[in-house]
Amino acid sequence: MSPAEGRWDDVRAALGKAIEQTHAQEPRVLRYAMHQGPDRLVMIEKYADEAALEAHTKSPALLELMGVLDGALSAPMDVQVLTPVPAGDPAKGEI
C-alpha cells in the first residue's frame, strides 16, 4: 500500500495496532508482518488455512484498520494471494 503524502505515520501506526491485535487474538494467523520500501508498505501474511484467512477478513482488527486506511492511501491496495512454491531447504524456501 502507498500512503498518501503526510499520512505515512498514520498508516504505519494503524498497521502497528492491527498487527498487535492480530498477533494477540488470531492464533491461526501464522505471519502478519509489516515491511517498508521507499514508496510503500507491504504486509506479509500467512494463514494456517483458508478458514483462518476468512476469519481474519472479518476480524475487529482488520475492520478498524480499513476504516483508518480509507482516504489515507494514494492508490488502492494491491492485494495478492499467493501459493508457495517451495524449493531448496524447506526451512528457508517458504514463508
N, CA, C and O atoms as a MOPAC input file, in Angstrom:
PM7 MOZYME 1SCF
protein

 N      0.83900 1    -1.17900 1     0.00000 1
 C      0.00000 1     0.00000 1     0.00000 1
 C      0.88000 1     1.23700 1     0.00000 1
 O      1.97600 1     1.23100 1     0.56000 1
 N      0.40200 1     2.28000 1    -0.62100 1
 C      1.14300 1     3.52900 1    -0.72600 1
 C      0.42700 1     4.61300 1     0.06600 1
 O     -0.61600 1     5.10100 1    -0.36900 1
 N      0.96100 1     4.99800 1     1.21700 1
 C      0.32700 1     6.06500 1     1.98800 1
 C      0.33600 1     7.38300 1     1.22700 1
 O      1.27900 1     7.69300 1     0.49900 1
 N     -0.71700 1     8.13900 1     1.40800 1
 C     -0.79200 1     9.46900 1     0.80100 1
 C      0.22300 1    10.38500 1     1.48500 1
 O      0.64900 1    10.13300 1     2.61300 1
 N      0.59700 1    11.44200 1     0.78400 1
 C      1.54000 1    12.40700 1     1.34600 1
 C      1.02100 1    12.90700 1     2.69500 1
 O     -0.14200 1    13.28700 1     2.82900 1
 N      1.89100 1    12.89800 1     3.66700 1
 C      1.52400 1    13.35500 1     5.00600 1
 C      0.80300 1    12.31800 1     5.85100 1
 O      0.44100 1    12.60800 1     6.99200 1
 N      0.58200 1    11.11900 1     5.32600 1
 C     -0.17100 1    10.09600 1     6.06100 1
 C      0.66100 1     8.87300 1     6.44300 1
 O      0.12700 1     7.91200 1     6.99700 1
 N      1.97200 1     8.89900 1     6.15000 1
 C      2.82000 1     7.74500 1     6.45100 1
 C      2.73200 1     7.34500 1     7.92200 1
 O      2.53000 1     6.17200 1     8.23700 1
 N      2.88000 1     8.30500 1     8.80900 1
 C      2.86300 1     7.98100 1    10.23900 1
 C      1.52200 1     7.40200 1    10.65500 1
 O      1.47100 1     6.46600 1    11.45300 1
 N      0.43500 1     7.94900 1    10.12300 1
 C     -0.90300 1     7.43500 1    10.44300 1
 C     -1.06000 1     5.98500 1     9.99300 1
 O     -1.56900 1     5.14300 1    10.73200 1
 N     -0.61800 1     5.71300 1     8.77600 1
 C     -0.76400 1     4.37000 1     8.21400 1
 C      0.11400 1     3.38200 1     8.97300 1
 O     -0.34100 1     2.29200 1     9.31900 1
 N      1.36900 1     3.75000 1     9.23600 1
 C      2.25600 1     2.85400 1    10.00000 1
 C      1.69600 1     2.58400 1    11.38400 1
 O      1.73000 1     1.44400 1    11.84800 1
 N      1.18200 1     3.60400 1    12.05100 1
 C      0.61500 1     3.42400 1    13.39500 1
 C     -0.60800 1     2.50600 1    13.35400 1
 O     -0.76200 1     1.63400 1    14.20800 1
 N     -1.46900 1     2.70400 1    12.36700 1
 C     -2.67000 1     1.87000 1    12.24500 1
 C     -2.29500 1     0.41700 1    11.96000 1
 O     -2.89100 1    -0.50300 1    12.52000 1
 N     -1.31100 1     0.21500 1    11.09200 1
 C     -0.85400 1    -1.14500 1    10.81600 1
 C     -0.22500 1    -1.76000 1    12.06200 1
 O     -0.46100 1    -2.93200 1    12.35700 1
 N      0.56600 1    -0.98800 1    12.79000 1
 C      1.17100 1    -1.49400 1    14.01800 1
 C      0.12100 1    -1.95300 1    15.02300 1
 O      0.27700 1    -2.99700 1    15.65600 1
 N     -0.93500 1    -1.18300 1    15.16500 1
 C     -2.01700 1    -1.56100 1    16.07700 1
 C     -2.70500 1    -2.83600 1    15.59400 1
 O     -2.98600 1    -3.73200 1    16.38900 1
 N     -2.97500 1    -2.91500 1    14.29400 1
 C     -3.62400 1    -4.10700 1    13.74000 1
 C     -2.73300 1    -5.33800 1    13.91600 1
 O     -3.22800 1    -6.43300 1    14.18300 1
 N     -1.43600 1    -5.15700 1    13.76600 1
 C     -0.50500 1    -6.27100 1    13.94600 1
 C     -0.55700 1    -6.77200 1    15.38200 1
 O     -0.66900 1    -7.97500 1    15.61600 1
 N     -0.47700 1    -5.86400 1    16.33700 1
 C     -0.52700 1    -6.26100 1    17.74600 1
 C     -1.82500 1    -7.00800 1    18.06400 1
 O     -1.80300 1    -8.04900 1    18.72000 1
 N     -2.94300 1    -6.47500 1    17.59800 1
 C     -4.23800 1    -7.11800 1    17.86100 1
 C     -4.31700 1    -8.48500 1    17.19100 1
 O     -4.80300 1    -9.44400 1    17.79000 1
 N     -3.84900 1    -8.57600 1    15.96500 1
 C     -3.90000 1    -9.84000 1    15.23000 1
 C     -3.03100 1   -10.89000 1    15.90500 1
 O     -3.45300 1   -12.03400 1    16.07200 1
 N     -1.81000 1   -10.50400 1    16.29700 1
 C     -0.93000 1   -11.45200 1    16.97700 1
 C     -1.56200 1   -11.95500 1    18.26900 1
 O     -1.44200 1   -13.13600 1    18.59600 1
 N     -2.22600 1   -11.08300 1    19.00000 1
 C     -2.80300 1   -11.44200 1    20.29700 1
 C     -4.10400 1   -12.23800 1    20.17800 1
 O     -4.39500 1   -13.07100 1    21.03700 1
 N     -4.88400 1   -11.99400 1    19.13300 1
 C     -6.24000 1   -12.52900 1    19.07900 1
 C     -6.47600 1   -13.58600 1    18.00600 1
 O     -7.52900 1   -14.22400 1    18.00600 1
 N     -5.53300 1   -13.79100 1    17.09400 1
 C     -5.76600 1   -14.72000 1    15.99100 1
 C     -4.62000 1   -15.72800 1    15.88400 1
 O     -3.70300 1   -15.54000 1    15.08400 1
 N     -4.66700 1   -16.79400 1    16.68500 1
 C     -3.56100 1   -17.75400 1    16.69700 1
 C     -3.36500 1   -18.49700 1    15.37400 1
 O     -2.29400 1   -19.05600 1    15.13800 1
 N     -4.36700 1   -18.51200 1    14.52300 1
 C     -4.24000 1   -19.22200 1    13.24600 1
 C     -3.65600 1   -18.32600 1    12.14900 1
 O     -3.48600 1   -18.76100 1    11.00900 1
 N     -3.35200 1   -17.08200 1    12.50000 1
 C     -2.57900 1   -16.22000 1    11.60600 1
 C     -1.11800 1   -16.47900 1    11.95100 1
 O     -0.65800 1   -16.09600 1    13.02700 1
 N     -0.39200 1   -17.12000 1    11.05800 1
 C      0.96700 1   -17.58500 1    11.32100 1
 C      2.02300 1   -16.50800 1    11.10200 1
 O      3.04700 1   -16.50100 1    11.78400 1
 N      1.79100 1   -15.61600 1    10.17800 1
 C      2.68300 1   -14.48200 1     9.90900 1
 C      1.81000 1   -13.27000 1     9.60100 1
 O      0.83200 1   -13.35900 1     8.85900 1
 N      2.18500 1   -12.14600 1    10.18400 1
 C      1.48000 1   -10.89900 1     9.92900 1
 C      2.49000 1    -9.80200 1    10.22100 1
 O      2.60500 1    -9.34200 1    11.35700 1
 N      3.22500 1    -9.38300 1     9.19200 1
 C      4.38100 1    -8.51800 1     9.39500 1
 C      4.41800 1    -7.38800 1     8.37200 1
 O      4.12500 1    -7.58300 1     7.19200 1
 N      4.78400 1    -6.20400 1     8.85300 1
 C      4.88000 1    -5.01600 1     8.00600 1
 C      6.32900 1    -4.83900 1     7.54100 1
 O      7.26600 1    -5.00800 1     8.32100 1
 N      6.49600 1    -4.49900 1     6.26700 1
 C      7.79700 1    -4.18200 1     5.69100 1
 C      7.65800 1    -2.86700 1     4.93400 1
 O      6.60600 1    -2.57500 1     4.36500 1
 N      8.73000 1    -2.07700 1     4.93200 1
 C      8.67900 1    -0.77100 1     4.27600 1
 C      9.69100 1    -0.68900 1     3.15900 1
 O     10.84600 1    -1.08500 1     3.31400 1
 N      9.24000 1    -0.16500 1     2.02300 1
 C     10.11100 1     0.17000 1     0.91300 1
 C     10.12900 1     1.67900 1     0.77600 1
 O      9.54300 1     2.38200 1     1.59900 1
 N     10.79200 1     2.18600 1    -0.24700 1
 C     10.90000 1     3.64000 1    -0.38000 1
 C      9.57000 1     4.34500 1    -0.62600 1
 O      9.41400 1     5.51100 1    -0.26500 1
 N      8.61100 1     3.65100 1    -1.23600 1
 C      7.36100 1     4.33100 1    -1.57400 1
 C      6.11800 1     3.54800 1    -1.16500 1
 O      5.00900 1     3.88600 1    -1.58000 1
 N      6.29300 1     2.50400 1    -0.35700 1
 C      5.12100 1     1.70100 1     0.01700 1
 C      5.39000 1     0.88300 1     1.26600 1
 O      6.53400 1     0.67300 1     1.66900 1
 N      4.31100 1     0.43300 1     1.85800 1
 C      4.34200 1    -0.52000 1     2.95500 1
 C      3.75600 1    -1.81900 1     2.43700 1
 O      2.77600 1    -1.81600 1     1.69200 1
 N      4.36000 1    -2.92700 1     2.83400 1
 C      3.91700 1    -4.24500 1     2.38900 1
 C      3.64300 1    -5.09300 1     3.61600 1
 O      4.45300 1    -5.14100 1     4.54100 1
 N      2.50600 1    -5.75700 1     3.62000 1
 C      2.18900 1    -6.71600 1     4.67200 1
 C      2.43600 1    -8.11400 1     4.11800 1
 O      1.91600 1    -8.47500 1     3.06300 1
 N      3.23800 1    -8.89800 1     4.84500 1
 C      3.45700 1   -10.30100 1     4.52300 1
 C      2.59300 1   -11.08700 1     5.50500 1
 O      2.74800 1   -10.96100 1     6.72000 1
 N      1.69300 1   -11.88800 1     4.97600 1
 C      0.74000 1   -12.60700 1     5.81400 1
 C      0.73800 1   -14.08200 1     5.45000 1
 O      0.87800 1   -14.44800 1     4.28300 1
 N      0.57800 1   -14.92400 1     6.46400 1
 C      0.46500 1   -16.35800 1     6.24100 1
 C     -0.57200 1   -16.90300 1     7.20700 1
 O     -0.57200 1   -16.57100 1     8.39300 1
 N     -1.44800 1   -17.73600 1     6.69000 1
 C     -2.56600 1   -18.26300 1     7.46900 1
 C     -2.47800 1   -19.77600 1     7.55800 1
 O     -1.95700 1   -20.42900 1     6.65400 1
 N     -2.98800 1   -20.33300 1     8.65000 1
 C     -2.96600 1   -21.78500 1     8.84300 1
 C     -3.74600 1   -22.49000 1     7.74000 1
 O     -3.38500 1   -23.58500 1     7.30900 1
 N     -4.82600 1   -21.84400 1     7.28900 1
 C     -5.65900 1   -22.42600 1     6.24100 1
 C     -6.62700 1   -21.36100 1     5.73200 1
 O     -6.62100 1   -20.22300 1     6.20200 1
 N     -7.44300 1   -21.74000 1     4.78300 1
 C     -8.40300 1   -20.80500 1     4.17500 1
 C     -9.38400 1   -20.24600 1     5.21200 1
 O     -9.78100 1   -19.08300 1     5.13700 1
 N     -9.76700 1   -21.07700 1     6.16800 1
 C    -10.70000 1   -20.62500 1     7.21700 1
 C    -10.07200 1   -19.52900 1     8.07100 1
 O    -10.76200 1   -18.59700 1     8.48400 1
 N     -8.78000 1   -19.62700 1     8.34000 1
 C     -8.09700 1   -18.59500 1     9.12200 1
 C     -8.05800 1   -17.27600 1     8.35600 1
 O     -8.23800 1   -16.21000 1     8.94500 1
 N     -7.82500 1   -17.34200 1     7.04900 1
 C     -7.85100 1   -16.13200 1     6.22100 1
 C     -9.25200 1   -15.52600 1     6.21800 1
 O     -9.40900 1   -14.31500 1     6.37300 1
 N    -10.25800 1   -16.36200 1     6.04400 1
 C    -11.64800 1   -15.87800 1     6.03600 1
 C    -12.00000 1   -15.21500 1     7.36500 1
 O    -12.63000 1   -14.15700 1     7.38500 1
 N    -11.59700 1   -15.83200 1     8.47000 1
 C    -11.87600 1   -15.25200 1     9.79200 1
 C    -11.16500 1   -13.90900 1     9.94700 1
 O    -11.72400 1   -12.97100 1    10.51700 1
 N     -9.94100 1   -13.81500 1     9.44300 1
 C     -9.19500 1   -12.55800 1     9.55800 1
 C     -9.89300 1   -11.43100 1     8.80600 1
 O     -9.87800 1   -10.28600 1     9.26000 1
 N    -10.50200 1   -11.73500 1     7.67000 1
 C    -11.16000 1   -10.67800 1     6.89400 1
 C    -12.34300 1   -10.07000 1     7.63600 1
 O    -12.80900 1    -8.98800 1     7.27900 1
 N    -12.83100 1   -10.75600 1     8.66500 1
 C    -13.96700 1   -10.25800 1     9.45300 1
 C    -13.55200 1    -9.83900 1    10.85600 1
 O    -14.40300 1    -9.51300 1    11.68400 1
 N    -12.25000 1    -9.84400 1    11.13100 1
 C    -11.76700 1    -9.55400 1    12.48400 1
 C    -11.92600 1    -8.07700 1    12.82800 1
 O    -11.86000 1    -7.22100 1    11.94600 1
 N    -12.13500 1    -7.77800 1    14.11100 1
 C    -12.21400 1    -6.37100 1    14.52900 1
 C    -10.95900 1    -5.58500 1    14.15500 1
 O    -11.04900 1    -4.41600 1    13.77800 1
 N     -9.79600 1    -6.21300 1    14.25600 1
 C     -8.54600 1    -5.50400 1    13.93300 1
 C     -8.53000 1    -5.05800 1    12.47800 1
 O     -8.16700 1    -3.92000 1    12.18200 1
 N     -8.91800 1    -5.94200 1    11.57300 1
 C     -8.89400 1    -5.59100 1    10.14900 1
 C     -9.98800 1    -4.57400 1     9.81600 1
 O     -9.76000 1    -3.65500 1     9.02900 1
 N    -11.14900 1    -4.73100 1    10.40000 1
 C    -12.22400 1    -3.77000 1    10.13300 1
 C    -11.84000 1    -2.37100 1    10.60900 1
 O    -12.11300 1    -1.38400 1     9.92600 1
 N    -11.21200 1    -2.28600 1    11.77100 1
 C    -10.75600 1    -0.98500 1    12.27800 1
 C     -9.66600 1    -0.41500 1    11.37000 1
 O     -9.67800 1     0.77500 1    11.05500 1
 N     -8.72700 1    -1.26100 1    10.95000 1
 C     -7.65600 1    -0.82200 1    10.05700 1
 C     -8.22400 1    -0.26000 1     8.76600 1
 O     -7.79500 1     0.80100 1     8.31200 1
 N     -9.17200 1    -0.94900 1     8.17600 1
 C     -9.73600 1    -0.48400 1     6.90900 1
 C    -10.39000 1     0.88400 1     7.06700 1
 O    -10.34900 1     1.69800 1     6.14400 1
 N    -10.98600 1     1.14400 1     8.21200 1
 C    -11.56100 1     2.46000 1     8.46600 1
 C    -10.50700 1     3.55100 1     8.49200 1
 O    -10.72200 1     4.63700 1     7.95400 1
 N     -9.37500 1     3.27200 1     9.10900 1
 C     -8.28600 1     4.24700 1     9.16900 1
 C     -7.66800 1     4.46200 1     7.79200 1
 O     -7.31600 1     5.58500 1     7.43200 1
 N     -7.53800 1     3.38100 1     7.02500 1
 C     -6.90100 1     3.49300 1     5.71100 1
 C     -7.76500 1     4.21900 1     4.68800 1
 O     -7.24500 1     4.72100 1     3.69200 1
 N     -9.05900 1     4.28300 1     4.91200 1
 C     -9.95800 1     4.96800 1     3.98400 1
 C     -9.54000 1     6.43100 1     3.85300 1
 O     -9.66400 1     7.20100 1     4.80500 1
 N     -9.05600 1     6.80700 1     2.69700 1
 C     -8.60800 1     8.17100 1     2.44700 1
 C     -7.15300 1     8.42500 1     2.80300 1
 O     -6.64500 1     9.52100 1     2.56700 1
 N     -6.46700 1     7.42200 1     3.37300 1
 C     -5.07400 1     7.60700 1     3.79100 1
 C     -4.07200 1     7.05400 1     2.78400 1
 O     -2.86300 1     7.18500 1     2.97700 1
 N     -4.56300 1     6.44100 1     1.71800 1
 C     -3.66800 1     5.85800 1     0.71400 1
 C     -3.74700 1     6.65000 1    -0.57900 1
 O     -4.79000 1     7.20900 1    -0.91700 1
 N     -2.63100 1     6.69100 1    -1.29800 1
 C     -2.59800 1     7.43600 1    -2.55200 1
 C     -3.10100 1     6.60100 1    -3.73300 1
 O     -3.32600 1     7.13400 1    -4.82000 1
 N     -3.27700 1     5.29900 1    -3.51900 1
 C     -3.76900 1     4.39500 1    -4.56200 1
 C     -4.44300 1     3.21700 1    -3.88100 1
 O     -4.16800 1     2.94400 1    -2.71200 1
 N     -5.31700 1     2.51500 1    -4.58600 1
 C     -5.94100 1     1.34000 1    -3.98200 1
 C     -4.88500 1     0.29800 1    -3.60300 1
 O     -3.83800 1     0.19800 1    -4.24300 1
 N     -5.17600 1    -0.47100 1    -2.55500 1
 C     -4.25900 1    -1.53700 1    -2.15000 1
 C     -4.16000 1    -2.58800 1    -3.24900 1
 O     -5.13600 1    -2.87600 1    -3.94200 1
 N     -2.97900 1    -3.15000 1    -3.39500 1
 C     -2.72800 1    -4.23000 1    -4.34200 1
 C     -2.61200 1    -5.51700 1    -3.52400 1
 O     -1.52100 1    -5.88200 1    -3.08700 1
 N     -3.73200 1    -6.19600 1    -3.32100 1
 C     -3.76000 1    -7.42300 1    -2.52700 1
 C     -3.56200 1    -8.60900 1    -3.45800 1
 O     -4.26900 1    -8.76000 1    -4.45400 1
 N     -2.59100 1    -9.44500 1    -3.11900 1
 C     -2.30000 1   -10.63200 1    -3.91400 1
 C     -2.25800 1   -11.83500 1    -2.98700 1
 O     -1.57000 1   -11.81400 1    -1.96600 1
 N     -2.98600 1   -12.87400 1    -3.33700 1
 C     -2.95800 1   -14.12600 1    -2.59100 1
 C     -2.09300 1   -15.08700 1    -3.39200 1
 O     -2.41300 1   -15.42800 1    -4.53100 1
 N     -1.00100 1   -15.51800 1    -2.78800 1
 C     -0.01700 1   -16.33900 1    -3.47700 1
 C      0.05200 1   -17.73100 1    -2.86100 1
 O     -0.24100 1   -17.91300 1    -1.68000 1
 N      0.43600 1   -18.69400 1    -3.66200 1
 C      0.64700 1   -20.06500 1    -3.21200 1
 C      2.14000 1   -20.33400 1    -3.21100 1
 O      2.80900 1   -20.07900 1    -4.21300 1
 N      2.68800 1   -20.85200 1    -2.09500 1
 C      4.12500 1   -21.11400 1    -2.05700 1
 C      4.54300 1   -22.16100 1    -3.07900 1
 O      3.80700 1   -23.10500 1    -3.36900 1
 N      5.72300 1   -21.97400 1    -3.60900 1
 C      6.37400 1   -22.93800 1    -4.47500 1
 C      7.72000 1   -23.24100 1    -3.82100 1
 O      8.74600 1   -22.68300 1    -4.21000 1
 N      7.70900 1   -24.14100 1    -2.81000 1
 C      8.93300 1   -24.38100 1    -2.04600 1
 C     10.04600 1   -24.95600 1    -2.92900 1
 O      9.80100 1   -25.72500 1    -3.85800 1
 N     11.25500 1   -24.55800 1    -2.60500 1
 C     12.44000 1   -25.07400 1    -3.29400 1
 C     13.61400 1   -25.00800 1    -2.32200 1
 O     13.63300 1   -24.17700 1    -1.41400 1
 N     14.56900 1   -25.86800 1    -2.51500 1
 C     15.75600 1   -25.84800 1    -1.64700 1
 C     15.42700 1   -26.31300 1    -0.24400 1
 O     14.61600 1   -27.21800 1    -0.05100 1
 N     16.05800 1   -25.69200 1     0.72400 1
 C     15.87900 1   -26.01900 1     2.14100 1
 C     14.45500 1   -25.66300 1     2.55600 1
 O     14.07200 1   -24.49700 1     2.45800 1
 N     13.66000 1   -26.62200 1     3.01300 1
 C     12.26300 1   -26.33300 1     3.38000 1
 C     12.13100 1   -25.22600 1     4.43900 1
 O     11.13800 1   -24.49800 1     4.44400 1
 N     13.09800 1   -25.09500 1     5.31600 1
 C     13.03500 1   -24.04900 1     6.34900 1
 C     13.29700 1   -22.66800 1     5.77700 1
 O     12.92800 1   -21.66800 1     6.39400 1
 N     13.92300 1   -22.59200 1     4.61400 1
 C     14.25700 1   -21.30100 1     4.01700 1
 C     13.51300 1   -21.00400 1     2.73000 1
 O     13.48400 1   -19.86000 1     2.27800 1
 N     12.91500 1   -22.01900 1     2.14000 1
 C     12.32800 1   -21.86600 1     0.81300 1
 C     10.86100 1   -21.50500 1     0.78900 1
 O     10.23600 1   -21.51900 1    -0.27200 1
 N     10.29300 1   -21.17700 1     1.95600 1
 C      8.86900 1   -20.84000 1     2.00000 1
 C      8.60600 1   -19.93500 1     3.19100 1
 O      9.17500 1   -20.12300 1     4.26600 1
 N      7.74000 1   -18.95500 1     2.99100 1
 C      7.33200 1   -18.08200 1     4.10800 1
 C      6.03700 1   -18.65500 1     4.66400 1
 O      5.47700 1   -18.10700 1     5.61400 1

